[in-house]
Short mmCIF file of C-alpha atoms in Angstrom, two decimals:
data_model
loop_
_atom_site.label_atom_id
_atom_site.label_comp_id
_atom_site.label_asym_id
_atom_site.label_seq_id
_atom_site.Cartn_x
_atom_site.Cartn_y
_atom_site.Cartn_z
CA MET F 1 86.17 32.15 220.23
CA HIS F 2 84.91 28.90 218.73
CA THR F 3 81.42 29.06 220.21
CA ARG F 4 80.85 32.69 219.29
CA VAL F 5 82.16 32.49 215.74
CA ILE F 6 80.31 29.26 214.97
CA ALA F 7 77.07 30.68 216.41
CA TRP F 8 77.52 33.78 214.24
CA PHE F 9 78.12 31.55 211.20
CA ASP F 10 74.96 29.55 211.88
CA THR F 11 72.96 32.79 211.59
CA HIS F 12 74.86 34.77 208.96
CA ALA F 13 76.49 32.25 206.58
CA ARG F 14 75.72 32.80 202.92
CA ASP F 15 73.66 30.17 201.13
CA LEU F 16 76.24 29.11 198.56
CA PRO F 17 75.72 26.11 196.27
CA TRP F 18 78.94 24.35 197.31
CA ARG F 19 77.77 24.42 200.94
CA ARG F 20 74.60 22.49 200.17
CA PRO F 21 74.56 18.71 200.73
CA GLU F 22 73.84 18.01 197.07
CA ALA F 23 77.14 19.65 196.06
CA GLY F 24 79.06 16.64 197.34
CA PRO F 25 82.85 16.42 197.57
CA TRP F 26 83.31 17.13 193.84
CA GLY F 27 81.28 20.33 194.09
CA VAL F 28 83.39 21.41 197.06
CA MET F 29 86.60 20.68 195.16
CA VAL F 30 85.46 22.60 192.07
CA SER F 31 84.51 25.59 194.23
CA GLU F 32 87.88 25.60 195.97
CA PHE F 33 89.76 25.69 192.66
CA MET F 34 87.53 28.49 191.35
CA LEU F 35 87.53 30.64 194.49
CA GLN F 36 91.31 31.01 194.64
CA GLN F 37 91.96 34.72 194.01
CA THR F 38 88.45 35.12 192.56
CA PRO F 39 85.37 36.65 194.30
CA VAL F 40 82.22 34.62 194.89
CA ASN F 41 80.00 36.68 192.58
CA ARG F 42 82.23 35.88 189.59
CA VAL F 43 82.51 32.21 190.49
CA LEU F 44 78.79 31.45 190.95
CA PRO F 45 77.63 31.37 187.30
CA VAL F 46 80.72 29.49 186.08
CA TYR F 47 80.48 27.00 188.95
CA GLU F 48 76.85 26.19 188.20
CA GLN F 49 77.52 25.76 184.48
CA TRP F 50 80.54 23.59 185.23
CA LEU F 51 78.65 21.21 187.56
CA ALA F 52 75.72 21.00 185.15
CA ARG F 53 78.11 19.91 182.40
CA TRP F 54 80.47 17.80 184.51
CA PRO F 55 78.60 16.58 187.59
CA ARG F 56 81.30 14.00 188.38
CA PRO F 57 85.08 13.93 187.97
CA ALA F 58 84.82 11.21 185.32
CA ASP F 59 82.64 13.47 183.17
CA LEU F 60 85.37 16.10 183.07
CA ALA F 61 88.14 13.52 182.66
CA LYS F 62 86.58 12.32 179.39
CA GLU F 63 86.94 15.77 177.84
CA ALA F 64 90.02 17.36 176.32
CA PRO F 65 91.80 19.69 178.76
CA GLY F 66 91.11 22.56 176.37
CA GLU F 67 87.40 22.21 177.11
CA ALA F 68 88.13 22.91 180.77
CA VAL F 69 90.04 26.04 179.74
CA ARG F 70 87.14 27.08 177.48
CA ALA F 71 84.54 26.60 180.23
CA TRP F 72 86.72 28.48 182.71
CA GLY F 73 85.81 31.66 180.87
CA ARG F 74 86.96 34.91 182.45
CA LEU F 75 87.68 33.61 185.96
CA GLY F 76 91.37 34.37 185.50
CA TYR F 77 94.47 32.29 186.30
CA PRO F 78 93.35 29.65 183.77
CA ARG F 79 96.06 27.19 184.75
CA ARG F 80 93.63 26.31 187.53
CA ALA F 81 91.34 24.83 184.87
CA LEU F 82 94.13 22.54 183.64
CA ARG F 83 94.94 21.52 187.21
CA LEU F 84 91.31 20.76 187.95
CA HIS F 85 91.11 18.66 184.79
CA GLY F 86 94.29 16.83 185.82
CA ALA F 87 92.84 16.18 189.27
CA ALA F 88 89.64 14.80 187.68
CA VAL F 89 91.68 12.42 185.52
CA ALA F 90 93.65 11.22 188.56
CA ILE F 91 90.48 10.78 190.66
CA THR F 92 88.96 8.70 187.86
CA GLU F 93 92.05 6.56 187.36
CA ARG F 94 93.16 6.13 190.97
CA HIS F 95 89.98 6.38 193.05
CA GLY F 96 87.19 5.00 190.90
CA GLY F 97 85.80 8.43 190.17
CA ASP F 98 85.18 9.42 193.80
CA VAL F 99 87.01 12.34 195.42
CA PRO F 100 89.30 10.65 197.98
CA THR F 101 88.52 11.10 201.65
CA LYS F 102 92.03 11.13 203.10
CA HIS F 103 94.09 14.29 203.29
CA ALA F 104 97.23 12.53 202.01
CA GLN F 105 95.34 11.16 198.99
CA LEU F 106 93.96 14.61 198.21
CA LEU F 107 97.42 16.14 198.52
CA ALA F 108 98.78 13.55 196.08
CA LEU F 109 96.40 14.67 193.33
CA PRO F 110 97.94 16.92 190.64
CA GLY F 111 97.33 20.60 191.14
CA ILE F 112 96.29 20.29 194.79
CA GLY F 113 98.34 21.95 197.49
CA GLU F 114 98.11 21.99 201.27
CA TYR F 115 95.30 24.55 201.41
CA THR F 116 93.01 22.82 198.90
CA ALA F 117 93.59 19.37 200.41
CA ALA F 118 92.73 20.69 203.88
CA ALA F 119 89.70 22.61 202.61
CA VAL F 120 88.20 19.64 200.75
CA ALA F 121 88.84 17.27 203.66
CA SER F 122 87.25 19.74 206.06
CA PHE F 123 84.32 21.11 204.05
CA ALA F 124 83.42 17.94 202.15
CA TYR F 125 84.17 15.31 204.76
CA GLY F 126 83.96 17.19 208.08
CA GLN F 127 87.53 16.37 209.08
CA ARG F 128 89.80 18.23 211.47
CA HIS F 129 92.32 20.31 209.51
CA ALA F 130 93.67 23.84 209.73
CA VAL F 131 92.31 25.66 206.66
CA LEU F 132 94.33 28.81 206.09
CA ASP F 133 93.11 31.09 203.32
CA THR F 134 93.57 34.86 203.14
CA ASN F 135 90.39 35.56 205.09
CA VAL F 136 91.26 33.18 207.94
CA ARG F 137 94.81 34.50 208.12
CA ARG F 138 93.48 38.05 208.46
CA VAL F 139 91.05 37.08 211.25
CA PHE F 140 93.81 35.31 213.18
CA ALA F 141 96.27 38.17 212.62
CA ARG F 142 93.85 40.68 214.09
CA ALA F 143 92.06 38.68 216.76
CA VAL F 144 95.08 36.85 218.18
CA THR F 145 98.32 38.45 216.98
CA GLY F 146 97.07 42.03 217.17
CA VAL F 147 98.22 43.23 213.74
CA ARG F 148 96.14 44.60 210.91
CA TYR F 149 97.32 42.26 208.16
CA PRO F 150 99.07 38.90 208.02
CA PRO F 151 102.41 38.52 206.18
CA ASN F 152 102.35 38.47 202.38
CA ALA F 153 103.06 34.73 202.39
CA THR F 154 101.87 32.15 204.91
CA THR F 155 104.48 31.54 207.61
CA ALA F 156 105.30 28.62 209.89
CA ALA F 157 104.14 30.74 212.84
CA GLU F 158 100.71 31.19 211.23
CA ARG F 159 100.39 27.45 210.64
CA LYS F 160 101.35 26.76 214.26
CA LEU F 161 98.77 29.29 215.49
CA ALA F 162 96.08 27.78 213.26
CA ARG F 163 96.77 24.31 214.65
CA MET F 164 96.72 25.68 218.18
CA LEU F 165 93.31 27.32 217.60
CA LEU F 166 91.80 24.21 216.01
CA PRO F 167 89.04 22.63 218.15
CA GLU F 168 89.73 19.06 219.24
CA GLU F 169 86.35 17.66 218.21
CA GLU F 170 86.30 16.87 214.49
CA ARG F 171 82.85 18.26 213.66
CA THR F 172 83.50 21.45 215.61
CA ALA F 173 86.85 21.88 213.88
CA ALA F 174 85.18 21.65 210.46
CA GLN F 175 82.56 24.21 211.53
CA TRP F 176 85.30 26.49 212.86
CA ALA F 177 87.17 26.33 209.56
CA ALA F 178 84.11 27.42 207.59
CA ALA F 179 82.99 29.99 210.16
CA SER F 180 86.35 31.76 210.56
CA MET F 181 86.67 31.95 206.77
CA GLU F 182 83.21 33.49 206.43
CA LEU F 183 83.93 35.97 209.21
CA GLY F 184 86.94 37.23 207.26
CA ALA F 185 84.96 37.39 204.03
CA LEU F 186 81.97 39.30 205.39
CA VAL F 187 82.99 41.19 208.55
CA CYS F 188 86.75 41.24 209.19
CA THR F 189 87.45 42.41 205.66
CA ALA F 190 90.71 43.85 204.35
CA LYS F 191 89.16 47.32 204.21
CA ASN F 192 86.24 48.85 206.10
CA GLU F 193 86.01 46.06 208.65
CA ASP F 194 82.70 45.99 210.58
CA CYS F 195 83.78 45.48 214.18
CA GLY F 196 80.23 46.26 215.35
CA ALA F 197 79.04 43.06 213.70
CA CYS F 198 81.94 40.90 214.85
CA PRO F 199 81.15 38.21 217.43
CA ILE F 200 84.66 38.35 218.91
CA ALA F 201 85.28 42.11 218.81
CA ALA F 202 85.44 42.24 222.61
CA GLN F 203 88.49 39.96 222.64
CA CYS F 204 90.16 41.08 219.40
CA ALA F 205 93.78 41.98 220.15
CA TRP F 206 94.03 44.41 217.23
CA ARG F 207 90.87 46.32 218.20
CA LEU F 208 91.86 46.40 221.88
CA ALA F 209 95.26 47.84 220.88
CA GLY F 210 93.52 50.72 219.09
CA LYS F 211 93.79 49.25 215.59
CA PRO F 212 97.46 50.11 214.94
CA GLU F 213 98.40 50.68 211.32
CA HIS F 214 100.19 48.03 209.32
CA GLN F 215 103.93 48.05 210.08
CA GLY F 216 105.16 45.24 207.84
CA PRO F 217 106.31 45.19 204.21
CA PRO F 218 104.02 47.00 201.74
CA ARG F 219 101.03 44.93 200.80
CA ARG F 220 101.09 43.67 197.24
CA GLY F 221 98.54 45.37 195.04
CA GLN F 222 97.04 43.48 192.13
CA THR F 223 97.55 45.20 188.81
CA TYR F 224 96.06 43.99 185.56
CA ALA F 225 95.84 46.68 182.87
CA GLY F 226 98.80 46.55 180.50
CA THR F 227 100.30 43.43 182.06
CA ASP F 228 101.17 40.13 180.43
CA ARG F 229 98.18 38.71 182.31
CA GLN F 230 95.89 41.02 180.37
CA VAL F 231 97.48 40.04 177.06
CA ARG F 232 97.22 36.35 177.92
CA GLY F 233 93.55 36.85 178.77
CA LYS F 234 92.87 38.50 175.42
CA LEU F 235 94.63 35.74 173.50
CA LEU F 236 92.77 33.03 175.41
CA ALA F 237 89.46 34.81 174.85
CA VAL F 238 89.94 34.50 171.07
CA LEU F 239 90.81 30.82 171.34
CA ARG F 240 87.90 30.04 173.66
CA GLU F 241 85.43 31.52 171.20
CA ALA F 242 86.95 29.79 168.16
CA VAL F 243 85.48 26.57 166.81
CA ALA F 244 88.58 25.83 164.72
CA PRO F 245 92.33 26.48 165.10
CA VAL F 246 93.20 30.17 164.97
CA PRO F 247 95.80 31.72 162.61
CA GLN F 248 98.67 33.73 164.04
CA ALA F 249 97.37 36.86 162.27
CA VAL F 250 94.12 36.74 164.26
CA LEU F 251 96.01 36.52 167.53
CA ASP F 252 98.33 39.34 166.44
CA ALA F 253 95.31 41.63 166.21
CA VAL F 254 94.50 41.46 169.93
CA TRP F 255 97.53 43.46 171.14
CA GLU F 256 99.63 46.09 169.38
CA GLU F 257 102.96 45.61 171.12
CA PRO F 258 104.59 42.63 169.35
CA VAL F 259 107.25 41.73 171.94
CA GLN F 260 104.80 41.56 174.83
CA ARG F 261 102.25 39.74 172.68
CA ALA F 262 104.81 37.12 171.65
CA ARG F 263 105.96 36.72 175.25
CA ALA F 264 102.39 36.22 176.41
CA LEU F 265 101.66 33.66 173.71
CA ASP F 266 104.91 31.80 174.43
CA GLY F 267 103.93 31.71 178.09
CA LEU F 268 100.53 30.23 177.29
CA VAL F 269 102.18 27.53 175.19
CA ALA F 270 104.74 26.78 177.92
CA ASP F 271 101.94 26.50 180.50
CA GLY F 272 100.07 24.00 178.35
CA LEU F 273 97.12 26.33 177.86
CA VAL F 274 97.62 26.70 174.11
CA GLU F 275 98.89 24.25 171.48
CA PRO F 276 100.69 25.40 168.31
CA ILE F 277 99.99 23.17 165.31
CA GLU F 278 101.16 23.06 161.70
CA GLY F 279 100.47 26.00 159.42
CA GLY F 280 101.00 28.68 162.07
CA LEU F 281 97.73 27.82 163.81
CA TYR F 282 96.90 27.71 167.52
CA ARG F 283 94.20 25.95 169.55
CA LEU F 284 93.28 25.03 173.11
CA PRO F 285 94.94 21.77 174.24
CA VAL F 286 93.32 18.53 173.11
CA GLY F 287 95.42 15.96 174.93
#
C-alpha cells in the first residue's frame, strides 16, 4: 500500500501553505491546531493572516492571549487559540523560540496531545510516527479492517494497526503519514467515496466485501444551531470586535434566552476565554 498511496500523493496532493518549505515547523504547528475539526477552506485565510502577524512563536508569546482569541475569528473551538498561545509561550521560554524536534518535548508543551505531537514531528521534521486523524482512521478502517467507519473514539487496536502499517524507513513513514491523510480527505471521504480514483481500491477490504453498511454505534452528528456553542460564538464575536471592555447589557442583547446565555458566558469565563472586570464589564483575556 505504501508505494501506491505515496505515488498517488506525489501527483494529487493539494498545494497547501503549511506543506511548503517556507512554512517551517511553526507553520506546521499552527496549521495542525487550526485544522482540528475545521475544513481547509476555512483555515486558509486565518492561517495566512496569523503567520503574517506572528511568523515565529516568540511573536505570538509577546501578545496577550486575548489577541490570539481575537485573531482566531470564526474558526470555532476557540480554546485552541489559547492553547496555541500557551504553546508559543512555552516554546519561547523552554526552547529558545524554536519548535522542539523531539516527540516527547512536543508532547510536553501545553495544549498538545498525542496526535499533534506526532503530526508536527512527522510533517515538520520528517520523523517516523503514527499520525492518526479522522481521515487516516477511515482509510485504515476500510482498507484493512473492512468496515465503513472507524469507532467514534480512537482505540488501542487502531493505534496498534497504525504502528503495524508504518514504514520502517523514516522518510517513507513521514510521506505515508501525509499521503494516507490526504487520501482520506480527497478520495476515501466519509460520504460519496471515489473508489475509482483510489490507488488501493483493488486491495481494499471494505470494497472487496461489497461495502457493508456501518454496524457500530450511531455516528455522532455535529449540531450547532441553538446550542451553547452557538451562544458562545455570538458572545465572543462581540468581544472580538470591541476595542474596549463590553458591558453586560451589550452581551445580553446577543441571545434572548437568559439561562442559556448566562451558562454560555460562565463557560467562556471558566475556560479562560473571557475576563470579567469591575463595573460589570467583560473583555478578552489580557494575561
